[in-house]
Amino acid sequence: MADSKMAVTQWSPEFVQDLLPAAEKTALLYHLSYLCLAKFPSLERIIRSRAVETQLLFGSSDATLLKCILTSQNLVESLFPMLVKAVEKNKAVLAVQFLEKAKVWIQDIITHVEKIVEKYGTHSQDVASSASDVIKEKDDTDKKITVQDNELKQTEKTLNDLKSELKKTTEELAKTEKRINSKTQQIQEFAKSITKTSKGLGIFSALVPFIGLIVKSIYDAVHDPENVAQMKALEVELNILIADKTALKQKEWQIQLQLIDWQMKATKASFDLGSIPDPIHLKEVQSSLSKIHAILIQLKYFWESVAGALDYLKQKTFVGEDLIDDLTVLKCEFLQTIKKAEQAWSIFGAGCKKASVIFKLQTKDAYKFLEVNPSSLSKEEWEKEYESVKKQLENIDPPQCVTSSVTPAICQ
């Protein structure tokens, strides 16, 4: 997902909330890694160093999300009202000036997101390198162990089976996401063809870059039976894919929880043998960071698409000679579209606020476990803390594939 440009238009304004579970998981997985590498001081230091780096990175992420929140507010509270006034007074030149101002806001966000994406990419590689360091030291230590416990052998076999199942599920999820992106692009192209006959729909699709809302607006604005039937068929296909993705995400999460449980058993057995546990939790940290990295890349592409859509709106609606004469005719459609655009962007801003709160909490409280040396814990304290963290992981809700909740009303 991170290495290919996804569909330009997001299905729903809540997409940024996918950051929440990944951010929450990261600190908890660091905590488990820290516990599992107790009594190995050099490895504890590695975990502590990477965890502090992540904590600082989350602080930068919160700053980026704050920019998204403020820009969403500017669109709702400044740009849209100014566009309404410009349209009411038939001042196309003013509308163009307002859209140019919005492009400056959005370009600033794109620059910030690009920087944070680059930081996540570098940090994710560093975490992966740390996992390799742990594996190397584990291999060196294991060479000194001549007797392998039967319980550990069976546990490792179960872990390997679960890893294979998780790999298969993750690959299937990636394929489903590609199919969703492809289907979303198909719907987007169909919507573009429809906008040629509905100016109001064209304006709406430029102001609200969420494909789910555009689908709803097509049903309101288009009455040709053939087009409606085609749109319904595409929507049904996409909804099936979204349902598949949700099911796969649930399955992936359940397998991850099983892996955590069995890793605890393997950790206990390894401690008894004097072996270093496999750094599975540290690998999961890197996986969570990669997911955040991928979502932020989506955010970057999203804002780029918004900039392009606003520029298209400026050229085709307020500058193009073929449409400027129709501004009075379009007034009713435009003003109603602005109202729905405000709702959509308010939802997006609210999603960014939720993600921002999580990053603030992660920066402030989630890494306090680093203040305690895990090797100082008794066996009972260690098990109690491990179970507590695992319980918190189980209580994290995996991200849901949501549909849109705002129904556009295009003026007939």
mmCIF file with all atom_site columns, C-alpha atoms in Angstrom, residues 21-148:
data_model
loop_
_atom_site.group_PDB
_atom_site.id
_atom_site.type_symbol
_atom_site.label_atom_id
_atom_site.label_alt_id
_atom_site.label_comp_id
_atom_site.label_asym_id
_atom_site.label_entity_id
_atom_site.label_seq_id
_atom_site.pdbx_PDB_ins_code
_atom_site.Cartn_x
_atom_site.Cartn_y
_atom_site.Cartn_z
_atom_site.occupancy
_atom_site.B_iso_or_equiv
_atom_site.pdbx_formal_charge
_atom_site.auth_seq_id
_atom_site.auth_comp_id
_atom_site.auth_asym_id
_atom_site.auth_atom_id
_atom_site.pdbx_PDB_model_num
ATOM 1   C CA . PRO A 1 21  ? -5.157  1.233   16.666  1.00 0.00 ? 21  PRO A CA 1
ATOM 2   C CA . ALA A 1 22  ? -1.692  1.242   15.074  1.00 0.00 ? 22  ALA A CA 1
ATOM 3   C CA . ALA A 1 23  ? -0.503  4.039   17.369  1.00 0.00 ? 23  ALA A CA 1
ATOM 4   C CA . GLU A 1 24  ? -1.976  2.371   20.475  1.00 0.00 ? 24  GLU A CA 1
ATOM 5   C CA . LYS A 1 25  ? -0.472  -1.007  19.578  1.00 0.00 ? 25  LYS A CA 1
ATOM 6   C CA . THR A 1 26  ? 3.028   0.410   19.094  1.00 0.00 ? 26  THR A CA 1
ATOM 7   C CA . ALA A 1 27  ? 3.665   1.382   22.736  1.00 0.00 ? 27  ALA A CA 1
ATOM 8   C CA . LEU A 1 28  ? 2.127   -1.846  24.067  1.00 0.00 ? 28  LEU A CA 1
ATOM 9   C CA . LEU A 1 29  ? 4.263   -3.958  21.732  1.00 0.00 ? 29  LEU A CA 1
ATOM 10  C CA . TYR A 1 30  ? 7.366   -2.032  22.791  1.00 0.00 ? 30  TYR A CA 1
ATOM 11  C CA . HIS A 1 31  ? 6.370   -2.796  26.401  1.00 0.00 ? 31  HIS A CA 1
ATOM 12  C CA . LEU A 1 32  ? 6.114   -6.523  25.652  1.00 0.00 ? 32  LEU A CA 1
ATOM 13  C CA . SER A 1 33  ? 9.467   -6.442  23.832  1.00 0.00 ? 33  SER A CA 1
ATOM 14  C CA . TYR A 1 34  ? 10.996  -4.710  26.830  1.00 0.00 ? 34  TYR A CA 1
ATOM 15  C CA . LEU A 1 35  ? 9.643   -7.359  29.195  1.00 0.00 ? 35  LEU A CA 1
ATOM 16  C CA . CYS A 1 36  ? 10.697  -10.267 26.975  1.00 0.00 ? 36  CYS A CA 1
ATOM 17  C CA . LEU A 1 37  ? 14.280  -9.035  26.793  1.00 0.00 ? 37  LEU A CA 1
ATOM 18  C CA . ALA A 1 38  ? 14.636  -8.618  30.562  1.00 0.00 ? 38  ALA A CA 1
ATOM 19  C CA . LYS A 1 39  ? 18.007  -9.799  31.947  1.00 0.00 ? 39  LYS A CA 1
ATOM 20  C CA . PHE A 1 40  ? 19.719  -8.937  28.640  1.00 0.00 ? 40  PHE A CA 1
ATOM 21  C CA . PRO A 1 41  ? 20.983  -5.379  29.377  1.00 0.00 ? 41  PRO A CA 1
ATOM 22  C CA . SER A 1 42  ? 22.381  -4.593  25.924  1.00 0.00 ? 42  SER A CA 1
ATOM 23  C CA . LEU A 1 43  ? 19.086  -5.553  24.292  1.00 0.00 ? 43  LEU A CA 1
ATOM 24  C CA . GLU A 1 44  ? 17.064  -3.617  26.878  1.00 0.00 ? 44  GLU A CA 1
ATOM 25  C CA . ARG A 1 45  ? 19.052  -0.521  25.899  1.00 0.00 ? 45  ARG A CA 1
ATOM 26  C CA . ILE A 1 46  ? 18.208  -1.067  22.232  1.00 0.00 ? 46  ILE A CA 1
ATOM 27  C CA . ILE A 1 47  ? 14.482  -1.278  22.996  1.00 0.00 ? 47  ILE A CA 1
ATOM 28  C CA . ARG A 1 48  ? 14.612  1.773   25.250  1.00 0.00 ? 48  ARG A CA 1
ATOM 29  C CA . SER A 1 49  ? 16.417  3.819   22.587  1.00 0.00 ? 49  SER A CA 1
ATOM 30  C CA . ARG A 1 50  ? 13.988  2.890   19.788  1.00 0.00 ? 50  ARG A CA 1
ATOM 31  C CA . ALA A 1 51  ? 10.959  3.463   22.035  1.00 0.00 ? 51  ALA A CA 1
ATOM 32  C CA . VAL A 1 52  ? 12.127  6.984   22.899  1.00 0.00 ? 52  VAL A CA 1
ATOM 33  C CA . GLU A 1 53  ? 12.658  7.712   19.185  1.00 0.00 ? 53  GLU A CA 1
ATOM 34  C CA . THR A 1 54  ? 9.111   6.533   18.451  1.00 0.00 ? 54  THR A CA 1
ATOM 35  C CA . GLN A 1 55  ? 7.746   8.673   21.280  1.00 0.00 ? 55  GLN A CA 1
ATOM 36  C CA . LEU A 1 56  ? 9.393   11.763  19.776  1.00 0.00 ? 56  LEU A CA 1
ATOM 37  C CA . LEU A 1 57  ? 8.155   10.827  16.302  1.00 0.00 ? 57  LEU A CA 1
ATOM 38  C CA . PHE A 1 58  ? 4.593   10.588  17.610  1.00 0.00 ? 58  PHE A CA 1
ATOM 39  C CA . GLY A 1 59  ? 4.968   14.149  18.894  1.00 0.00 ? 59  GLY A CA 1
ATOM 40  C CA . SER A 1 60  ? 5.797   15.274  15.349  1.00 0.00 ? 60  SER A CA 1
ATOM 41  C CA . SER A 1 61  ? 2.836   13.259  14.040  1.00 0.00 ? 61  SER A CA 1
ATOM 42  C CA . ASP A 1 62  ? 0.502   15.104  16.399  1.00 0.00 ? 62  ASP A CA 1
ATOM 43  C CA . ALA A 1 63  ? 1.787   18.428  15.043  1.00 0.00 ? 63  ALA A CA 1
ATOM 44  C CA . THR A 1 64  ? 1.044   17.266  11.488  1.00 0.00 ? 64  THR A CA 1
ATOM 45  C CA . LEU A 1 65  ? -2.471  16.159  12.432  1.00 0.00 ? 65  LEU A CA 1
ATOM 46  C CA . LEU A 1 66  ? -3.029  19.543  14.084  1.00 0.00 ? 66  LEU A CA 1
ATOM 47  C CA . LYS A 1 67  ? -2.285  21.168  10.741  1.00 0.00 ? 67  LYS A CA 1
ATOM 48  C CA . CYS A 1 68  ? -4.874  18.895  9.098   1.00 0.00 ? 68  CYS A CA 1
ATOM 49  C CA . ILE A 1 69  ? -7.409  19.871  11.766  1.00 0.00 ? 69  ILE A CA 1
ATOM 50  C CA . LEU A 1 70  ? -6.770  23.602  11.339  1.00 0.00 ? 70  LEU A CA 1
ATOM 51  C CA . THR A 1 71  ? -6.909  23.398  7.545   1.00 0.00 ? 71  THR A CA 1
ATOM 52  C CA . SER A 1 72  ? -10.202 21.480  7.693   1.00 0.00 ? 72  SER A CA 1
ATOM 53  C CA . GLN A 1 73  ? -11.542 24.211  9.976   1.00 0.00 ? 73  GLN A CA 1
ATOM 54  C CA . ASN A 1 74  ? -10.307 26.882  7.563   1.00 0.00 ? 74  ASN A CA 1
ATOM 55  C CA . LEU A 1 75  ? -12.119 25.169  4.704   1.00 0.00 ? 75  LEU A CA 1
ATOM 56  C CA . VAL A 1 76  ? -15.359 24.976  6.715   1.00 0.00 ? 76  VAL A CA 1
ATOM 57  C CA . GLU A 1 77  ? -15.169 28.336  8.459   1.00 0.00 ? 77  GLU A CA 1
ATOM 58  C CA . SER A 1 78  ? -13.377 30.491  5.862   1.00 0.00 ? 78  SER A CA 1
ATOM 59  C CA . LEU A 1 79  ? -13.148 29.079  2.324   1.00 0.00 ? 79  LEU A CA 1
ATOM 60  C CA . PHE A 1 80  ? -16.683 27.718  1.955   1.00 0.00 ? 80  PHE A CA 1
ATOM 61  C CA . PRO A 1 81  ? -18.406 30.834  3.401   1.00 0.00 ? 81  PRO A CA 1
ATOM 62  C CA . MET A 1 82  ? -16.271 33.074  1.147   1.00 0.00 ? 82  MET A CA 1
ATOM 63  C CA . LEU A 1 83  ? -17.151 30.937  -1.895  1.00 0.00 ? 83  LEU A CA 1
ATOM 64  C CA . VAL A 1 84  ? -20.831 31.240  -0.979  1.00 0.00 ? 84  VAL A CA 1
ATOM 65  C CA . LYS A 1 85  ? -20.574 35.038  -0.857  1.00 0.00 ? 85  LYS A CA 1
ATOM 66  C CA . ALA A 1 86  ? -18.679 35.135  -4.145  1.00 0.00 ? 86  ALA A CA 1
ATOM 67  C CA . VAL A 1 87  ? -21.326 33.014  -5.856  1.00 0.00 ? 87  VAL A CA 1
ATOM 68  C CA . GLU A 1 88  ? -24.203 34.986  -4.331  1.00 0.00 ? 88  GLU A CA 1
ATOM 69  C CA . LYS A 1 89  ? -22.674 38.183  -5.688  1.00 0.00 ? 89  LYS A CA 1
ATOM 70  C CA . ASN A 1 90  ? -21.603 36.569  -9.012  1.00 0.00 ? 90  ASN A CA 1
ATOM 71  C CA . LYS A 1 91  ? -17.962 37.443  -8.259  1.00 0.00 ? 91  LYS A CA 1
ATOM 72  C CA . ALA A 1 92  ? -16.015 34.707  -10.040 1.00 0.00 ? 92  ALA A CA 1
ATOM 73  C CA . VAL A 1 93  ? -12.699 36.570  -9.630  1.00 0.00 ? 93  VAL A CA 1
ATOM 74  C CA . LEU A 1 94  ? -13.089 36.574  -5.848  1.00 0.00 ? 94  LEU A CA 1
ATOM 75  C CA . ALA A 1 95  ? -13.829 32.839  -5.881  1.00 0.00 ? 95  ALA A CA 1
ATOM 76  C CA . VAL A 1 96  ? -10.590 32.221  -7.801  1.00 0.00 ? 96  VAL A CA 1
ATOM 77  C CA . GLN A 1 97  ? -8.632  34.252  -5.216  1.00 0.00 ? 97  GLN A CA 1
ATOM 78  C CA . PHE A 1 98  ? -10.157 32.249  -2.360  1.00 0.00 ? 98  PHE A CA 1
ATOM 79  C CA . LEU A 1 99  ? -9.304  28.936  -4.049  1.00 0.00 ? 99  LEU A CA 1
ATOM 80  C CA . GLU A 1 100 ? -5.713  30.088  -4.586  1.00 0.00 ? 100 GLU A CA 1
ATOM 81  C CA . LYS A 1 101 ? -5.478  30.857  -0.846  1.00 0.00 ? 101 LYS A CA 1
ATOM 82  C CA . ALA A 1 102 ? -6.737  27.344  -0.049  1.00 0.00 ? 102 ALA A CA 1
ATOM 83  C CA . LYS A 1 103 ? -4.053  25.866  -2.319  1.00 0.00 ? 103 LYS A CA 1
ATOM 84  C CA . VAL A 1 104 ? -1.374  27.613  -0.214  1.00 0.00 ? 104 VAL A CA 1
ATOM 85  C CA . TRP A 1 105 ? -2.810  26.036  2.985   1.00 0.00 ? 105 TRP A CA 1
ATOM 86  C CA . ILE A 1 106 ? -2.895  22.602  1.405   1.00 0.00 ? 106 ILE A CA 1
ATOM 87  C CA . GLN A 1 107 ? 0.620   22.802  -0.075  1.00 0.00 ? 107 GLN A CA 1
ATOM 88  C CA . ASP A 1 108 ? 1.918   23.606  3.417   1.00 0.00 ? 108 ASP A CA 1
ATOM 89  C CA . ILE A 1 109 ? 0.281   20.406  4.742   1.00 0.00 ? 109 ILE A CA 1
ATOM 90  C CA . ILE A 1 110 ? 1.679   18.327  1.873   1.00 0.00 ? 110 ILE A CA 1
ATOM 91  C CA . THR A 1 111 ? 5.202   19.560  2.731   1.00 0.00 ? 111 THR A CA 1
ATOM 92  C CA . HIS A 1 112 ? 4.745   18.674  6.433   1.00 0.00 ? 112 HIS A CA 1
ATOM 93  C CA . VAL A 1 113 ? 3.319   15.232  5.678   1.00 0.00 ? 113 VAL A CA 1
ATOM 94  C CA . GLU A 1 114 ? 6.172   14.484  3.257   1.00 0.00 ? 114 GLU A CA 1
ATOM 95  C CA . LYS A 1 115 ? 8.693   15.234  6.028   1.00 0.00 ? 115 LYS A CA 1
ATOM 96  C CA . ILE A 1 116 ? 6.937   13.048  8.613   1.00 0.00 ? 116 ILE A CA 1
ATOM 97  C CA . VAL A 1 117 ? 6.556   10.216  6.069   1.00 0.00 ? 117 VAL A CA 1
ATOM 98  C CA . GLU A 1 118 ? 10.310  10.322  5.465   1.00 0.00 ? 118 GLU A CA 1
ATOM 99  C CA . LYS A 1 119 ? 10.981  10.188  9.235   1.00 0.00 ? 119 LYS A CA 1
ATOM 100 C CA . TYR A 1 120 ? 8.688   7.168   9.655   1.00 0.00 ? 120 TYR A CA 1
ATOM 101 C CA . GLY A 1 121 ? 10.418  5.370   6.784   1.00 0.00 ? 121 GLY A CA 1
ATOM 102 C CA . THR A 1 122 ? 13.848  5.881   8.361   1.00 0.00 ? 122 THR A CA 1
ATOM 103 C CA . HIS A 1 123 ? 12.639  4.981   11.854  1.00 0.00 ? 123 HIS A CA 1
ATOM 104 C CA . SER A 1 124 ? 10.905  1.830   10.642  1.00 0.00 ? 124 SER A CA 1
ATOM 105 C CA . GLN A 1 125 ? 14.189  0.693   9.078   1.00 0.00 ? 125 GLN A CA 1
ATOM 106 C CA . ASP A 1 126 ? 16.015  1.394   12.356  1.00 0.00 ? 126 ASP A CA 1
ATOM 107 C CA . VAL A 1 127 ? 13.503  -0.734  14.294  1.00 0.00 ? 127 VAL A CA 1
ATOM 108 C CA . ALA A 1 128 ? 13.895  -3.531  11.754  1.00 0.00 ? 128 ALA A CA 1
ATOM 109 C CA . SER A 1 129 ? 17.673  -3.294  12.206  1.00 0.00 ? 129 SER A CA 1
ATOM 110 C CA . SER A 1 130 ? 17.221  -3.566  15.982  1.00 0.00 ? 130 SER A CA 1
ATOM 111 C CA . ALA A 1 131 ? 15.171  -6.723  15.549  1.00 0.00 ? 131 ALA A CA 1
ATOM 112 C CA . SER A 1 132 ? 18.040  -8.142  13.465  1.00 0.00 ? 132 SER A CA 1
ATOM 113 C CA . ASP A 1 133 ? 20.490  -7.270  16.246  1.00 0.00 ? 133 ASP A CA 1
ATOM 114 C CA . VAL A 1 134 ? 18.348  -9.161  18.748  1.00 0.00 ? 134 VAL A CA 1
ATOM 115 C CA . ILE A 1 135 ? 18.130  -12.172 16.420  1.00 0.00 ? 135 ILE A CA 1
ATOM 116 C CA . LYS A 1 136 ? 21.913  -12.227 15.982  1.00 0.00 ? 136 LYS A CA 1
ATOM 117 C CA . GLU A 1 137 ? 22.534  -12.185 19.719  1.00 0.00 ? 137 GLU A CA 1
ATOM 118 C CA . LYS A 1 138 ? 19.832  -14.824 20.182  1.00 0.00 ? 138 LYS A CA 1
ATOM 119 C CA . ASP A 1 139 ? 21.526  -17.073 17.606  1.00 0.00 ? 139 ASP A CA 1
ATOM 120 C CA . ASP A 1 140 ? 24.899  -16.665 19.315  1.00 0.00 ? 140 ASP A CA 1
ATOM 121 C CA . THR A 1 141 ? 23.360  -17.531 22.678  1.00 0.00 ? 141 THR A CA 1
ATOM 122 C CA . ASP A 1 142 ? 21.356  -20.486 21.374  1.00 0.00 ? 142 ASP A CA 1
ATOM 123 C CA . LYS A 1 143 ? 24.491  -22.108 19.997  1.00 0.00 ? 143 LYS A CA 1
ATOM 124 C CA . LYS A 1 144 ? 25.574  -22.629 23.591  1.00 0.00 ? 144 LYS A CA 1
ATOM 125 C CA . ILE A 1 145 ? 22.374  -24.498 24.464  1.00 0.00 ? 145 ILE A CA 1
ATOM 126 C CA . THR A 1 146 ? 22.586  -28.224 23.802  1.00 0.00 ? 146 THR A CA 1
ATOM 127 C CA . VAL A 1 147 ? 19.324  -29.397 25.336  1.00 0.00 ? 147 VAL A CA 1
ATOM 128 C CA . GLN A 1 148 ? 16.047  -28.167 23.823  1.00 0.00 ? 148 GLN A CA 1
#
